[in-house]
Coordinates of C-alpha atoms in Angstrom, one line a residue:
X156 CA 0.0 0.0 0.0
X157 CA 2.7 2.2 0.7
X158 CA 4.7 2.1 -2.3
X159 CA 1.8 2.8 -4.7
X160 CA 0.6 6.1 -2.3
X161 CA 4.0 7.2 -3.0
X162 CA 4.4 8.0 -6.6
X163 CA 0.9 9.2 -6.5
X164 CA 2.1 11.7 -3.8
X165 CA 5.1 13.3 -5.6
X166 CA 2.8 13.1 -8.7
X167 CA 0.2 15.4 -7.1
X168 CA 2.7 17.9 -4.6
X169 CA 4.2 18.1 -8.5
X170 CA 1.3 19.0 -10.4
X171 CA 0.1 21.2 -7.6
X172 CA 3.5 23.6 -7.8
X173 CA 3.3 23.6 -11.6
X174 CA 0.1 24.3 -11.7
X175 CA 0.7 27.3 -8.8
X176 CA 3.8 28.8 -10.9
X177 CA 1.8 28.6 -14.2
X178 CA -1.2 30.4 -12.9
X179 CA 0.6 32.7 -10.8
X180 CA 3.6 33.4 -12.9
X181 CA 7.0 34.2 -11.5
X182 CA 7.6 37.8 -9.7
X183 CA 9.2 40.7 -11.7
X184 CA 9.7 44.5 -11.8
X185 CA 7.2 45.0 -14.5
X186 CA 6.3 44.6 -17.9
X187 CA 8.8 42.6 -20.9
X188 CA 9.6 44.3 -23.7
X189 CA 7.5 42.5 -25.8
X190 CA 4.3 43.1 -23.4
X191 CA 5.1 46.8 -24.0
X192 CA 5.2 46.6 -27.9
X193 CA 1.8 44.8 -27.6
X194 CA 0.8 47.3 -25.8
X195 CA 1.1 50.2 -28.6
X196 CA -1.3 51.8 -30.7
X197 CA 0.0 49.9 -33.8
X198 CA -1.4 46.6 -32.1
X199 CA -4.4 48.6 -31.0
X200 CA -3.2 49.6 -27.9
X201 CA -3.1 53.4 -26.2
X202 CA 0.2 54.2 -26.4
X203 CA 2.7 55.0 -29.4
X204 CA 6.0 53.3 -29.0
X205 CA 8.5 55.1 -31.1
X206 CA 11.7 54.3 -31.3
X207 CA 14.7 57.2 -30.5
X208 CA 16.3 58.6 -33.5
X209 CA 18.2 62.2 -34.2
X210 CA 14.4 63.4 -35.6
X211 CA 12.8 62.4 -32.8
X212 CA 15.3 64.0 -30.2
X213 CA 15.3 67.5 -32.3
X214 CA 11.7 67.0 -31.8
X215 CA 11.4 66.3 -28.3
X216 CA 14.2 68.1 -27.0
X217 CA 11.7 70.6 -25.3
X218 CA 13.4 72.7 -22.1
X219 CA 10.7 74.8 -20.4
X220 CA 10.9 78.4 -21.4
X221 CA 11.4 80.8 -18.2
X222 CA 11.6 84.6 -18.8
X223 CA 10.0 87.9 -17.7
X224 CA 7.7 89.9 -20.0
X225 CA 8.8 93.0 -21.8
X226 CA 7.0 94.6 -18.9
X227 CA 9.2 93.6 -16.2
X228 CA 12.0 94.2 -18.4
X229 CA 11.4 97.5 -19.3
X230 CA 10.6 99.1 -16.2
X231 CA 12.8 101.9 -15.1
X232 CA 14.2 101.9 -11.6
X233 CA 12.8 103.5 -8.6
X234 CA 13.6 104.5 -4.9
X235 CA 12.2 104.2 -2.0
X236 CA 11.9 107.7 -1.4
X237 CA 9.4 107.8 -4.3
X238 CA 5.8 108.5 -2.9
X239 CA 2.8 106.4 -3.3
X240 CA -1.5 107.0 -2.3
X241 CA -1.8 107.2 1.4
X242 CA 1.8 108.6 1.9
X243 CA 1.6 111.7 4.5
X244 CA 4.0 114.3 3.4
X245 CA 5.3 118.0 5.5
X246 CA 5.5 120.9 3.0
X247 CA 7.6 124.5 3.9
X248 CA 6.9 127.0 1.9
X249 CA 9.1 130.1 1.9
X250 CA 7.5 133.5 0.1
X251 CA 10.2 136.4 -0.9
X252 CA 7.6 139.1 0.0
X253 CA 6.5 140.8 3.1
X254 CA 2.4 139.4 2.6
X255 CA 2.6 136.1 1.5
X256 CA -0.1 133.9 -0.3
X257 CA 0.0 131.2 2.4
X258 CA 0.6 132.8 5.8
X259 CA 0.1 135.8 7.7
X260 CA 1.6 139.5 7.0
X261 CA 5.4 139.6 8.0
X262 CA 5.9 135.6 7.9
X263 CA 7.5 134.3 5.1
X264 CA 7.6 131.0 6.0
X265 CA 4.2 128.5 5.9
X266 CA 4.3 125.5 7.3
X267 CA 1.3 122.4 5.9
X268 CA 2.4 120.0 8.4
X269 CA 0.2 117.1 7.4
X270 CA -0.9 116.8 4.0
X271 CA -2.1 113.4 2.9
X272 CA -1.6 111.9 -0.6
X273 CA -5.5 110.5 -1.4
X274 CA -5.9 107.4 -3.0
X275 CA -5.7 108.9 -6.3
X276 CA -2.3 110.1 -5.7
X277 CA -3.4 113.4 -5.6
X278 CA -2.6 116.2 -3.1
X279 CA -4.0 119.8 -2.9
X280 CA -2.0 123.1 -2.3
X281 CA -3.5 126.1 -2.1
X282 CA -3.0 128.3 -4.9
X283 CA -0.7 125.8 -6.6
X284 CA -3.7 123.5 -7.0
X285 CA -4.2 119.5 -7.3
X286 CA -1.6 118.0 -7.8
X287 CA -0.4 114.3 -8.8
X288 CA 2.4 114.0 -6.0
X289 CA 1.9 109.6 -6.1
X290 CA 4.9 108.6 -9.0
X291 CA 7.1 111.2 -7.7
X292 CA 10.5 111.5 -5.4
X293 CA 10.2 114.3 -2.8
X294 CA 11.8 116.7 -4.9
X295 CA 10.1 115.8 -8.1
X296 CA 7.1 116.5 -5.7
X297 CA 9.5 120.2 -4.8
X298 CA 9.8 121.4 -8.1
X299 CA 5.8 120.9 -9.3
X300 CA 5.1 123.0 -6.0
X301 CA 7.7 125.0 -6.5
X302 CA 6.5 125.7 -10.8
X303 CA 3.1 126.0 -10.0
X304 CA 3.5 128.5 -6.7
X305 CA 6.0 130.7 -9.0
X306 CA 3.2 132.3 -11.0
X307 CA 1.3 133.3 -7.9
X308 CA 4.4 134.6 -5.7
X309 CA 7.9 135.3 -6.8
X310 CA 10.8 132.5 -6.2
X311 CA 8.8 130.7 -3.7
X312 CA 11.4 128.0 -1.9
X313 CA 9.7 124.6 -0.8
X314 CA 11.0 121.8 1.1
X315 CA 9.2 118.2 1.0
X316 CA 9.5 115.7 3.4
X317 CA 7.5 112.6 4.0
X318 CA 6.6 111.7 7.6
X319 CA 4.5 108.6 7.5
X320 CA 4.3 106.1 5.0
X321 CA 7.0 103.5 4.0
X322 CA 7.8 103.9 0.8
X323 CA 8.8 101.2 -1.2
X324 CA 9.0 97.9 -0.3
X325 CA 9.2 94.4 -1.3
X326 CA 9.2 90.6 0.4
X327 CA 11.6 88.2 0.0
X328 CA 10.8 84.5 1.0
X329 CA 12.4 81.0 0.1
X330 CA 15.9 80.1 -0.1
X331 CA 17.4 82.9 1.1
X332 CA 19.7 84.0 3.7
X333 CA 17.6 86.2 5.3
X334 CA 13.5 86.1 4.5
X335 CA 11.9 89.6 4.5
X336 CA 9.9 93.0 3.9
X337 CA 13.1 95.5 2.4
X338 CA 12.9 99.0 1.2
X339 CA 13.9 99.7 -2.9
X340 CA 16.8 102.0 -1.6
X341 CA 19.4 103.4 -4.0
X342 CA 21.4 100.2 -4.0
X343 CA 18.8 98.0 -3.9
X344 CA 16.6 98.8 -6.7
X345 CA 17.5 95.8 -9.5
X346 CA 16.5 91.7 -8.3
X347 CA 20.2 90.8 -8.1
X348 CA 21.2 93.4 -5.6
X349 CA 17.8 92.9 -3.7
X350 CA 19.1 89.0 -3.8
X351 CA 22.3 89.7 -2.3
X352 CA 20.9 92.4 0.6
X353 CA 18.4 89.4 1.7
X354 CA 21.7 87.0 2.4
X355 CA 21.9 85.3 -1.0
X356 CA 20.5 82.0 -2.4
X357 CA 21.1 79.4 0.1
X358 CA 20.2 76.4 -2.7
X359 CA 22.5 74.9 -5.3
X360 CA 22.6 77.5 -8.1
X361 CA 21.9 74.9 -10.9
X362 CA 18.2 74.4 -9.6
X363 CA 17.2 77.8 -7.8
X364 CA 14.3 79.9 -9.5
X365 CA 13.8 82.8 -8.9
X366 CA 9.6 84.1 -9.0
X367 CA 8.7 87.6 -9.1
X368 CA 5.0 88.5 -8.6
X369 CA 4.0 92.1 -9.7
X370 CA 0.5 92.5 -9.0
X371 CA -1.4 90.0 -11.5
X372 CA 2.1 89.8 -13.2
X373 CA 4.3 86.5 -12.6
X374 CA 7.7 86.4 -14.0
X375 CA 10.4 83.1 -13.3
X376 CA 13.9 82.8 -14.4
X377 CA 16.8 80.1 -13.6
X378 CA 19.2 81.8 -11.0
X379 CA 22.1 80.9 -13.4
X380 CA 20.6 83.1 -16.3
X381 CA 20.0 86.1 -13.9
X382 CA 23.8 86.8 -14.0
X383 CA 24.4 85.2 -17.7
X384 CA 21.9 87.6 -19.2
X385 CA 22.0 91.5 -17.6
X386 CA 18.4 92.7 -19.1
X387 CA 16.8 89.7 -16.3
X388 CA 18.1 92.3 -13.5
X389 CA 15.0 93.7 -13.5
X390 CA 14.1 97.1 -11.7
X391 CA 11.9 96.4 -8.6
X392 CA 8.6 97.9 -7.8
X393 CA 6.7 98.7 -4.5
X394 CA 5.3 95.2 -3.4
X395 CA 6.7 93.4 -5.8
X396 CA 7.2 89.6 -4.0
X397 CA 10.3 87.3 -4.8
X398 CA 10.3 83.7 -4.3
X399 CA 13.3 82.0 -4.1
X400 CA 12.7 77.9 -4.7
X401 CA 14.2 74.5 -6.0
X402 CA 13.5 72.9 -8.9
X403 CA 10.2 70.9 -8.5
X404 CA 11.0 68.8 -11.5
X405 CA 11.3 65.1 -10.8
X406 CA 11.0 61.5 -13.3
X407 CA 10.7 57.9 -11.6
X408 CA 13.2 54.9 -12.1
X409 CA 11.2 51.7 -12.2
X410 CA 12.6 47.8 -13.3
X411 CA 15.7 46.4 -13.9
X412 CA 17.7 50.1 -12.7
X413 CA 19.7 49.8 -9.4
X414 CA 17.7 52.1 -7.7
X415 CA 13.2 52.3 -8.3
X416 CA 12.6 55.7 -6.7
X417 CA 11.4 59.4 -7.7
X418 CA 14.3 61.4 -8.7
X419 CA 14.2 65.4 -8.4
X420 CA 16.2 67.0 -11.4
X421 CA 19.8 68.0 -10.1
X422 CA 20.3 70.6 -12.8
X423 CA 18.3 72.5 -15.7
X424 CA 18.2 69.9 -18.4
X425 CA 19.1 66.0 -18.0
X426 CA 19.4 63.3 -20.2
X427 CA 18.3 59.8 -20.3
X428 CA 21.7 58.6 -19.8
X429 CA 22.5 60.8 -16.6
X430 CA 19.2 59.7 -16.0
X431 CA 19.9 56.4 -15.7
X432 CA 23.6 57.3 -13.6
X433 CA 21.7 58.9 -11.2
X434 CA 19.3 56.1 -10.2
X435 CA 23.0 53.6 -10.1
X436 CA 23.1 52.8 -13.2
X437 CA 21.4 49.5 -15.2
X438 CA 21.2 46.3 -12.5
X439 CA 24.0 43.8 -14.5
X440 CA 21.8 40.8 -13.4
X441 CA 19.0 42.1 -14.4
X442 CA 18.6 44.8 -17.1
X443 CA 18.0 44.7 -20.8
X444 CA 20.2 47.2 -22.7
X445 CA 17.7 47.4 -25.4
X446 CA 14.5 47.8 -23.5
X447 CA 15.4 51.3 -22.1
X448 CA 11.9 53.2 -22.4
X449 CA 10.9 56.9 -21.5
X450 CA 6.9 56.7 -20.8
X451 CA 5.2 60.6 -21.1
X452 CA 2.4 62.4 -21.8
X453 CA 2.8 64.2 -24.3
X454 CA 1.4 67.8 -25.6
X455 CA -0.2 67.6 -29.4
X456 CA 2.1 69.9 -31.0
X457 CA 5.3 67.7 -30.2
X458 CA 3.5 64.4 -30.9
X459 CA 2.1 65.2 -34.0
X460 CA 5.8 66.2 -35.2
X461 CA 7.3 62.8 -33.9
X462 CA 4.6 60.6 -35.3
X463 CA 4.5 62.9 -38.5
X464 CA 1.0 63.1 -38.0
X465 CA -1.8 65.7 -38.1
X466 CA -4.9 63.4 -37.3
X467 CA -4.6 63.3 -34.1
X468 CA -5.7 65.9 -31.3
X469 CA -4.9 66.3 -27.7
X470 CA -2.0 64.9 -25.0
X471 CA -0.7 61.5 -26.1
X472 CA 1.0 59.0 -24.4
X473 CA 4.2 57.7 -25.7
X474 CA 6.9 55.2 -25.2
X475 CA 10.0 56.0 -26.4
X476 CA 12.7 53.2 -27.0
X477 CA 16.1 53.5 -26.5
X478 CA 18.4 50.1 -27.7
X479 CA 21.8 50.9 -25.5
X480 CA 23.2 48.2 -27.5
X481 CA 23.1 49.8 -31.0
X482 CA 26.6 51.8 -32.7
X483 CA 24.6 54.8 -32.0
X484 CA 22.7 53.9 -28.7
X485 CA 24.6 55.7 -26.1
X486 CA 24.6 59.0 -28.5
X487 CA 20.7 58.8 -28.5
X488 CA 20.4 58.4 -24.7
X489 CA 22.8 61.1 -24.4
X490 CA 21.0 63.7 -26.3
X491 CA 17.6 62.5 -25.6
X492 CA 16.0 65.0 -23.2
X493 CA 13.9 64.4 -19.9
X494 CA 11.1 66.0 -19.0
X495 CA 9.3 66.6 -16.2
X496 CA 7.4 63.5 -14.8
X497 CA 8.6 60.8 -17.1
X498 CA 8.6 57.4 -16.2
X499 CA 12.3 56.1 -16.8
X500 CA 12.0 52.3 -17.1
X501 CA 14.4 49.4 -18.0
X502 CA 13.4 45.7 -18.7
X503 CA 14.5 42.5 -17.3
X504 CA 16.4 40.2 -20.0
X505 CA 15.4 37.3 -21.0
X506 CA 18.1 35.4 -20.3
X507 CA 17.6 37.2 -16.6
X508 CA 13.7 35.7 -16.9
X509 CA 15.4 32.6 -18.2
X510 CA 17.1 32.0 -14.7
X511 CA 14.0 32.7 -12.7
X512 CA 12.0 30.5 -14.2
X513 CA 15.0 27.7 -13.8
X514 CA 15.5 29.1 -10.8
X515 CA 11.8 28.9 -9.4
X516 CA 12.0 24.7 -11.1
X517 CA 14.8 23.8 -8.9
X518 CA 13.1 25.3 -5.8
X519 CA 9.6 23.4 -7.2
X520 CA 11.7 20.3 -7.7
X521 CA 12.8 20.6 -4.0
X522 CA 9.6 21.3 -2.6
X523 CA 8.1 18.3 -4.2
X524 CA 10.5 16.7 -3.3
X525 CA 10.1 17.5 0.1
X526 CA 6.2 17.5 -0.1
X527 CA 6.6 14.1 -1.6
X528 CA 9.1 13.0 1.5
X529 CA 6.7 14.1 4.1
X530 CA 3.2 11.7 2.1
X531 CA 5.5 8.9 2.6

């Protein structure tokens, strides 16, 4: 009885593991290359998989634009002694005659000790009239008083002076030395000295931006350009707000890579190759040097230009190939370009799937065995 319930038992503790392994399949990173080329939109599928060529890096070689607008370029410095609505300013008014306009017989001096700039910008003096005194320095403000008094009273002298208000001002937050509210004074009034009077950029250079917000006006440059390009030192305005920041950029390693993780970009542009240094480099056990593949969304314009296409509308999602093997492979990966939120992900070979699957036999083989050992 007991040697026919014994090839019976390894028979089924056999059948049982194949039929586990079969059903279940062996565990890996992700999909083959093949599963991914089945997967495109030439096998009726939802993604294009396109293989990397020069055309389709000049086409996809895409670095986002950051600038300021001819507005913030073209603006002309300012102080902070320059006045603005709400501003409350002292006027003295000397008259060169023995009854003056503005004070009493024998006094040549009048003093308006509080006169408010309204929300207009506008101030009144008496016999000199309404005047726009918001735009203007304290003696910019001096010499309109001083025109507009001269036809009433002969070489009137005014002084200006403000005595509440602050001027001029503008916040700095983020990466810098010292976060804060600081006037525009005379050697303050461009972004790079502002920069440098808040304590500096305390990020690596390579991924600071730099954001100014003018009223409904936002402007971003690369820290790097602000000193390669002089017209980016723009002239600052009252509340104008300056962000400091890193890079927010990142693209995710997955499969046969050293290391699966999200990677933030360490510099303005990277390419597929650093891309793949950064993460450790290909796993040699593992990886497939010809199933190297960038997954993105990307925008119309660009998609229709590496399909050669204009039938098709809206973001597409595309796979791009890259064969590390081929005479030109590492050139390709080199100038291939990646973008924000790509998917960088590497196959497993087949011979690598090869010794799984004889790997996961031999451990079947001894677990029947051993299954087999204990029905006996």
């Amino acid at each position: 009885m007991k040697s026919m319930a014994s090839p019976w038992a390894r028979f089924v503790a056999l059948f049982l593991v194949v039929t586990l392994v079969a059903t279940c399949g062996l565990p890996r990173t992700g999909p083959n290359r093949r599963e991914l080329f089945r997967g495109s939109v030439q096998n009726q599928g939802d993604a294009f998989v396109v293989t990397v060529n020069d055309r389709v890096i000049r086409a996809t070689s895409v670095v986002e634009a950051l600038g300021f607008s001819d507005s913030f370029i073209n603006a002309g410095q300012i102080g902070s002694d320059t006045i603005r609505p709400g501003d409350m300013l002292s006027l003295s008014i000397w008259e060169n005659v023995t009854d003056p306009l503005l004070g009493p017989t024998g006094t040549p001096r009048s003093e308006l000790a509080e006169v408010q700039v309204d929300g207009a910008g506008f101030i009144f003096i008496p016999y000199a009239g309404r005047i726009r005194a918001a735009g203007n320095t304290p003696d910019g403000l001096r010499q309109i008083i001083t025109r507009n008094l001269d036809e009433q009273t002969p070489d009137p002298q005014v002084i200006v002076r403000r005595v509440e208000g602050d001027g001029a001002t503008v916040s700095v937050v983020g990466a810098v030395g010292g976060q804060g509210v600081f006037p525009i004074e005379r050697p303050t009034r461009t972004l790079s000295a502002m920069l440098a009077n808040a304590g500096g950029v305390t990020i690596e250079p390579e991924i600071a931006q730099i954001t100014v917000v003018r009223g409904s006006h936002t402007g971003t440059i690369w820290f790097e350009d602000l000193y390669d390009n002089p017209e980016l030192d723009i002239a600052l305005r009252a509340n104008d707000r300056i962000l400091v920041e890193e890079d927010t950029r990142t693209f995710t390693a997955l499969g046969a890579t050293n290391a699966q993780t999200r990677v933030p970009f360490d510099s303005q542009t990277i390419s597929a190759i650093e891309a793949i240094a950064t993460v450790g480099g290909l796993n040699p056990s593992l990886a497939d040097p010809t199933g190297v593949f960038i997954l993105r969304n990307e925008p119309e314009a660009i998609a229709r230009q590496v399909l050669g296409r204009n039938d098709i509308s809206g973001t597409q999602r595309m796979i791009y190939v890259l064969d590390l093997t081929a005479p030109t492979g590492m050139f390709e990966a080199r100038d291939f370009v990646i973008r924000d939120e790509d998917t960088l992900y590497v196959t497993v070979a087949p011979f690598a799937q090869w010794n799984q699957v004889i790997g996961a036999l031999t451990g079947t083989l001894s677990t029947a065995g051993s299954i087999s050992s204990l029905a006996e």
